[in-house]
GROMACS .gro file of C-alpha atoms in nm:
model
  232
    1MET     CA    1   4.517  -9.561  -3.810
    2ARG     CA    2   4.300  -9.266  -3.869
    3TRP     CA    3   4.607  -9.089  -4.040
    4THR     CA    4   4.671  -9.380  -4.271
    5GLY     CA    5   4.299  -9.385  -4.349
    6ASP     CA    6   4.265  -9.019  -4.417
    7TYR     CA    7   4.579  -8.985  -4.636
    8GLY     CA    8   4.646  -9.325  -4.756
    9PHE     CA    9   4.551  -9.253  -5.112
   10LEU     CA   10   4.784  -8.971  -5.131
   11LEU     CA   11   5.055  -9.177  -4.975
   12SER     CA   12   5.023  -9.440  -5.212
   13SER     CA   13   4.981  -9.184  -5.507
   14LEU     CA   14   5.305  -9.023  -5.406
   15VAL     CA   15   5.507  -9.384  -5.379
   16ILE     CA   16   5.359  -9.500  -5.726
   17LYS     CA   17   5.453  -9.155  -5.902
   18ASP     CA   18   5.807  -9.166  -5.778
   19PHE     CA   19   5.840  -9.552  -5.893
   20LYS     CA   20   5.700  -9.453  -6.245
   21ILE     CA   21   5.937  -9.145  -6.278
   22ARG     CA   22   6.252  -9.323  -6.156
   23TYR     CA   23   6.246  -9.590  -6.443
   24ARG     CA   24   6.078  -9.369  -6.702
   25GLY     CA   25   6.265  -9.414  -7.074
   26MET     CA   26   6.494  -9.667  -6.922
   27SER     CA   27   6.544  -9.955  -7.145
   28LEU     CA   28   6.633 -10.193  -6.830
   29GLY     CA   29   6.342 -10.045  -6.620
   30ILE     CA   30   6.325 -10.191  -6.272
   31PHE     CA   31   6.633 -10.436  -6.363
   32TRP     CA   32   6.873 -10.115  -6.277
   33SER     CA   33   6.746 -10.223  -5.908
   34LEU     CA   34   6.926 -10.566  -5.953
   35LEU     CA   35   7.214 -10.444  -6.135
   36ASN     CA   36   7.339 -10.179  -5.873
   37PRO     CA   37   7.382 -10.426  -5.577
   38LEU     CA   38   7.527 -10.684  -5.815
   39VAL     CA   39   7.806 -10.470  -5.965
   40MET     CA   40   7.890 -10.339  -5.606
   41MET     CA   41   7.895 -10.688  -5.492
   42GLY     CA   42   8.130 -10.809  -5.762
   43ILE     CA   43   8.358 -10.491  -5.732
   44LEU     CA   44   8.395 -10.516  -5.369
   45THR     CA   45   8.454 -10.889  -5.393
   46LEU     CA   46   8.716 -10.864  -5.650
   47VAL     CA   47   8.906 -10.595  -5.431
   48PHE     CA   48   8.868 -10.728  -5.108
   49HIS     CA   49   8.845 -11.120  -5.178
   50LYS     CA   50   9.066 -11.156  -5.504
   51LEU     CA   51   9.315 -10.864  -5.491
   52PHE     CA   52   9.354 -10.848  -5.098
   53PRO     CA   53   9.228 -11.196  -5.002
   54ASN     CA   54   9.036 -11.212  -4.671
   55PRO     CA   55   9.025 -11.572  -4.559
   56ASN     CA   56   8.833 -11.520  -4.247
   57ILE     CA   57   8.506 -11.444  -4.419
   58PRO     CA   58   8.350 -11.738  -4.601
   59ARG     CA   59   8.103 -11.685  -4.885
   60PHE     CA   60   8.263 -11.319  -4.911
   61ALA     CA   61   8.015 -11.238  -5.232
   62VAL     CA   62   7.705 -11.317  -5.048
   63TYR     CA   63   7.862 -11.145  -4.713
   64VAL     CA   64   7.927 -10.823  -4.905
   65LEU     CA   65   7.555 -10.850  -5.071
   66CYS     CA   66   7.386 -10.900  -4.737
   67GLY     CA   67   7.579 -10.562  -4.611
   68ILE     CA   68   7.504 -10.361  -4.930
   69ILE     CA   69   7.139 -10.395  -4.947
   70PRO     CA   70   7.060 -10.269  -4.612
   71TYR     CA   71   7.331 -10.016  -4.622
   72ASN     CA   72   7.201  -9.858  -4.987
   73PHE     CA   73   6.826  -9.866  -4.849
   74PHE     CA   74   6.932  -9.682  -4.508
   75THR     CA   75   7.136  -9.417  -4.701
   76GLN     CA   76   6.908  -9.359  -4.984
   77ALA     CA   77   6.598  -9.338  -4.753
   78MET     CA   78   6.792  -9.098  -4.539
   79LEU     CA   79   6.874  -8.854  -4.836
   80THR     CA   80   6.533  -8.913  -5.005
   81GLY     CA   81   6.338  -8.849  -4.690
   82ALA     CA   82   6.537  -8.541  -4.586
   83THR     CA   83   6.462  -8.353  -4.929
   84SER     CA   84   6.071  -8.463  -4.966
   85LEU     CA   85   5.932  -8.149  -4.846
   86THR     CA   86   6.166  -7.941  -5.060
   87ASP     CA   87   6.106  -8.172  -5.370
   88ASN     CA   88   5.684  -8.152  -5.315
   89ALA     CA   89   5.674  -7.786  -5.230
   90GLY     CA   90   5.456  -7.720  -5.510
   91LEU     CA   91   5.213  -8.015  -5.430
   92MET     CA   92   5.206  -7.911  -5.061
   93ARG     CA   93   5.089  -7.539  -5.179
   94ARG     CA   94   4.806  -7.691  -5.372
   95VAL     CA   95   4.689  -7.968  -5.156
   96PRO     CA   96   4.615  -7.915  -4.787
   97VAL     CA   97   4.749  -8.211  -4.630
   98PRO     CA   98   4.995  -8.268  -4.331
   99ARG     CA   99   5.343  -8.237  -4.425
  100THR     CA  100   5.424  -8.564  -4.263
  101VAL     CA  101   5.300  -8.750  -4.550
  102PHE     CA  102   5.569  -8.656  -4.769
  103PRO     CA  103   5.871  -8.773  -4.560
  104VAL     CA  104   5.684  -9.094  -4.491
  105ALA     CA  105   5.603  -9.125  -4.881
  106GLY     CA  106   5.971  -9.068  -4.938
  107VAL     CA  107   6.112  -9.374  -4.730
  108LEU     CA  108   5.836  -9.593  -4.883
  109SER     CA  109   5.928  -9.483  -5.248
  110VAL     CA  110   6.282  -9.611  -5.169
  111LEU     CA  111   6.128  -9.923  -5.017
  112THR     CA  112   5.969 -10.009  -5.341
  113HIS     CA  113   6.307 -10.021  -5.508
  114PHE     CA  114   6.434 -10.250  -5.263
  115VAL     CA  115   6.198 -10.500  -5.249
  116ILE     CA  116   6.344 -10.648  -5.564
  117GLN     CA  117   6.689 -10.651  -5.427
  118ILE     CA  118   6.569 -10.842  -5.096
  119VAL     CA  119   6.426 -11.103  -5.315
  120LEU     CA  120   6.771 -11.105  -5.476
  121MET     CA  121   6.965 -11.135  -5.174
  122ILE     CA  122   6.747 -11.430  -5.059
  123ALA     CA  123   6.797 -11.598  -5.409
  124VAL     CA  124   7.173 -11.564  -5.404
  125VAL     CA  125   7.167 -11.734  -5.030
  126LEU     CA  126   6.971 -12.009  -5.167
  127ILE     CA  127   7.169 -12.065  -5.476
  128LEU     CA  128   7.462 -12.108  -5.234
  129GLY     CA  129   7.301 -12.403  -5.067
  130ILE     CA  130   7.192 -12.258  -4.746
  131ALA     CA  131   6.862 -12.377  -4.664
  132PRO     CA  132   6.565 -12.181  -4.553
  133ASN     CA  133   6.482 -12.194  -4.172
  134PRO     CA  134   6.224 -12.027  -3.935
  135MET     CA  135   6.491 -11.773  -3.833
  136TRP     CA  136   6.427 -11.587  -4.164
  137GLY     CA  137   6.112 -11.460  -4.053
  138TRP     CA  138   6.298 -11.224  -3.819
  139LEU     CA  139   6.416 -11.035  -4.146
  140ALA     CA  140   6.024 -10.887  -4.159
  141VAL     CA  141   6.060 -10.733  -3.803
  142VAL     CA  142   6.409 -10.608  -3.888
  143TRP     CA  143   6.270 -10.437  -4.176
  144LEU     CA  144   5.960 -10.294  -4.013
  145LEU     CA  145   6.176 -10.145  -3.733
  146LEU     CA  146   6.421 -10.015  -4.014
  147ILE     CA  147   6.156  -9.859  -4.198
  148ALA     CA  148   5.987  -9.694  -3.869
  149LEU     CA  149   6.324  -9.554  -3.763
  150LEU     CA  150   6.387  -9.388  -4.093
  151CYS     CA  151   6.026  -9.258  -4.113
  152GLY     CA  152   6.098  -9.070  -3.786
  153VAL     CA  153   6.441  -8.964  -3.887
  154SER     CA  154   6.315  -8.822  -4.194
  155LEU     CA  155   6.032  -8.618  -4.040
  156MET     CA  156   6.300  -8.435  -3.829
  157THR     CA  157   6.548  -8.394  -4.120
  158SER     CA  158   6.302  -8.294  -4.374
  159ALA     CA  159   6.181  -7.991  -4.133
  160LEU     CA  160   6.558  -7.913  -4.069
  161ASN     CA  161   6.613  -7.885  -4.478
  162LEU     CA  162   6.341  -7.641  -4.482
  163PHE     CA  163   6.555  -7.402  -4.281
  164ILE     CA  164   6.921  -7.528  -4.369
  165ARG     CA  165   6.947  -7.639  -4.738
  166ASP     CA  166   7.290  -7.759  -4.639
  167THR     CA  167   7.136  -8.050  -4.477
  168ARG     CA  168   7.122  -8.247  -4.797
  169TYR     CA  169   7.478  -8.212  -4.835
  170LEU     CA  170   7.556  -8.316  -4.474
  171ILE     CA  171   7.376  -8.635  -4.508
  172GLU     CA  172   7.531  -8.712  -4.837
  173SER     CA  173   7.874  -8.665  -4.668
  174ALA     CA  174   7.752  -8.853  -4.339
  175ASN     CA  175   7.643  -9.159  -4.586
  176LEU     CA  176   8.018  -9.170  -4.741
  177ILE     CA  177   8.153  -9.188  -4.400
  178PHE     CA  178   7.890  -9.466  -4.283
  179PHE     CA  179   8.020  -9.664  -4.578
  180TRP     CA  180   8.346  -9.708  -4.400
  181LEU     CA  181   8.218  -9.735  -4.052
  182THR     CA  182   7.968 -10.013  -4.128
  183PRO     CA  183   8.084 -10.346  -4.180
  184VAL     CA  184   7.974 -10.394  -4.567
  185PHE     CA  185   8.280 -10.577  -4.658
  186TYR     CA  186   8.480 -10.649  -4.339
  187ASP     CA  187   8.457 -10.825  -4.032
  188ASP     CA  188   8.325 -10.606  -3.764
  189ARG     CA  189   8.532 -10.819  -3.527
  190ILE     CA  190   8.830 -10.613  -3.605
  191VAL     CA  191   8.715 -10.309  -3.476
  192ALA     CA  192   8.919 -10.229  -3.155
  193GLU     CA  193   8.758 -10.346  -2.826
  194ASP     CA  194   8.758  -9.983  -2.695
  195PHE     CA  195   8.520  -9.883  -2.982
  196GLN     CA  196   8.296 -10.193  -2.987
  197THR     CA  197   8.025 -10.035  -2.768
  198LEU     CA  198   7.995  -9.721  -2.951
  199TYR     CA  199   8.010  -9.893  -3.298
  200ASN     CA  200   7.716 -10.108  -3.204
  201LEU     CA  201   7.493  -9.810  -3.152
  202SER     CA  202   7.496  -9.747  -3.532
  203PRO     CA  203   7.165  -9.857  -3.636
  204ILE     CA  204   7.297  -9.934  -3.983
  205THR     CA  205   7.577 -10.153  -3.836
  206ILE     CA  206   7.318 -10.338  -3.658
  207ALA     CA  207   7.093 -10.379  -3.940
  208VAL     CA  208   7.357 -10.532  -4.146
  209LYS     CA  209   7.483 -10.760  -3.883
  210MET     CA  210   7.114 -10.873  -3.817
  211HIS     CA  211   7.083 -10.958  -4.191
  212ARG     CA  212   7.404 -11.163  -4.187
  213GLN     CA  213   7.303 -11.329  -3.845
  214ILE     CA  214   6.949 -11.440  -3.985
  215LEU     CA  215   7.041 -11.533  -4.347
  216LEU     CA  216   7.392 -11.689  -4.321
  217GLY     CA  217   7.432 -11.772  -3.949
  218ALA     CA  218   7.053 -11.893  -3.887
  219SER     CA  219   7.024 -11.723  -3.553
  220ALA     CA  220   6.783 -11.470  -3.447
  221PRO     CA  221   6.874 -11.116  -3.348
  222THR     CA  222   6.919 -11.004  -2.986
  223TRP     CA  223   6.696 -10.804  -2.809
  224LYS     CA  224   6.961 -10.560  -2.768
  225GLN     CA  225   7.025 -10.534  -3.162
  226LEU     CA  226   6.670 -10.484  -3.185
  227SER     CA  227   6.641 -10.215  -2.942
  228VAL     CA  228   6.908 -10.000  -3.148
  229LEU     CA  229   6.657  -9.975  -3.425
  230GLY     CA  230   6.349  -9.952  -3.207
  231ILE     CA  231   6.487  -9.693  -2.972
  232GLU     CA  232   6.768  -9.458  -3.173
   0.00000   0.00000   0.00000
């Protein structure tokens, strides 16, 4: 709490600065945050539902959207957090503050772009006729755990990136691998039984599955699932 009180202004300033810079000069501005997941949802639905039909997944479009949004947040926050110290090297030399502020600000700045996507996801679910229920409150818990996890990981990767500048590219490659290993557009039940235990240790896989359980299945996440985000 003391850390937040002492450096909260700097933290919020960094987040606001990134938000303004990202959309500066763009005619559509913040609406690009809406277009990206919608375009990805449309393409994946066309390919994996129309061209190669998958009858085992009902409401395929919203199923994909519930996977795209947490996946994109996870991968973008990982990359932004890892490069936060090198991206703010000039500011760190001028302002004597703990370096830990910058990775946390990096994750929170990514979060600001995804708030509107979370609203979009919930809106699509409502449009499809799925009624709100008390289980939706678990989304806040899932996102808090996901943010805390990413802040912790970013503290480590940002420090590593100071000494190994290849860290950024390693994370970009890992994010691509995660796309295929995360059930964004397929049912995780097709994964071989021998690999299920290892598969379900992936935080992003569990985050995607919990979004679908909560929004589409009206069921609460298990403590085992929550522990993957809380302990990893």
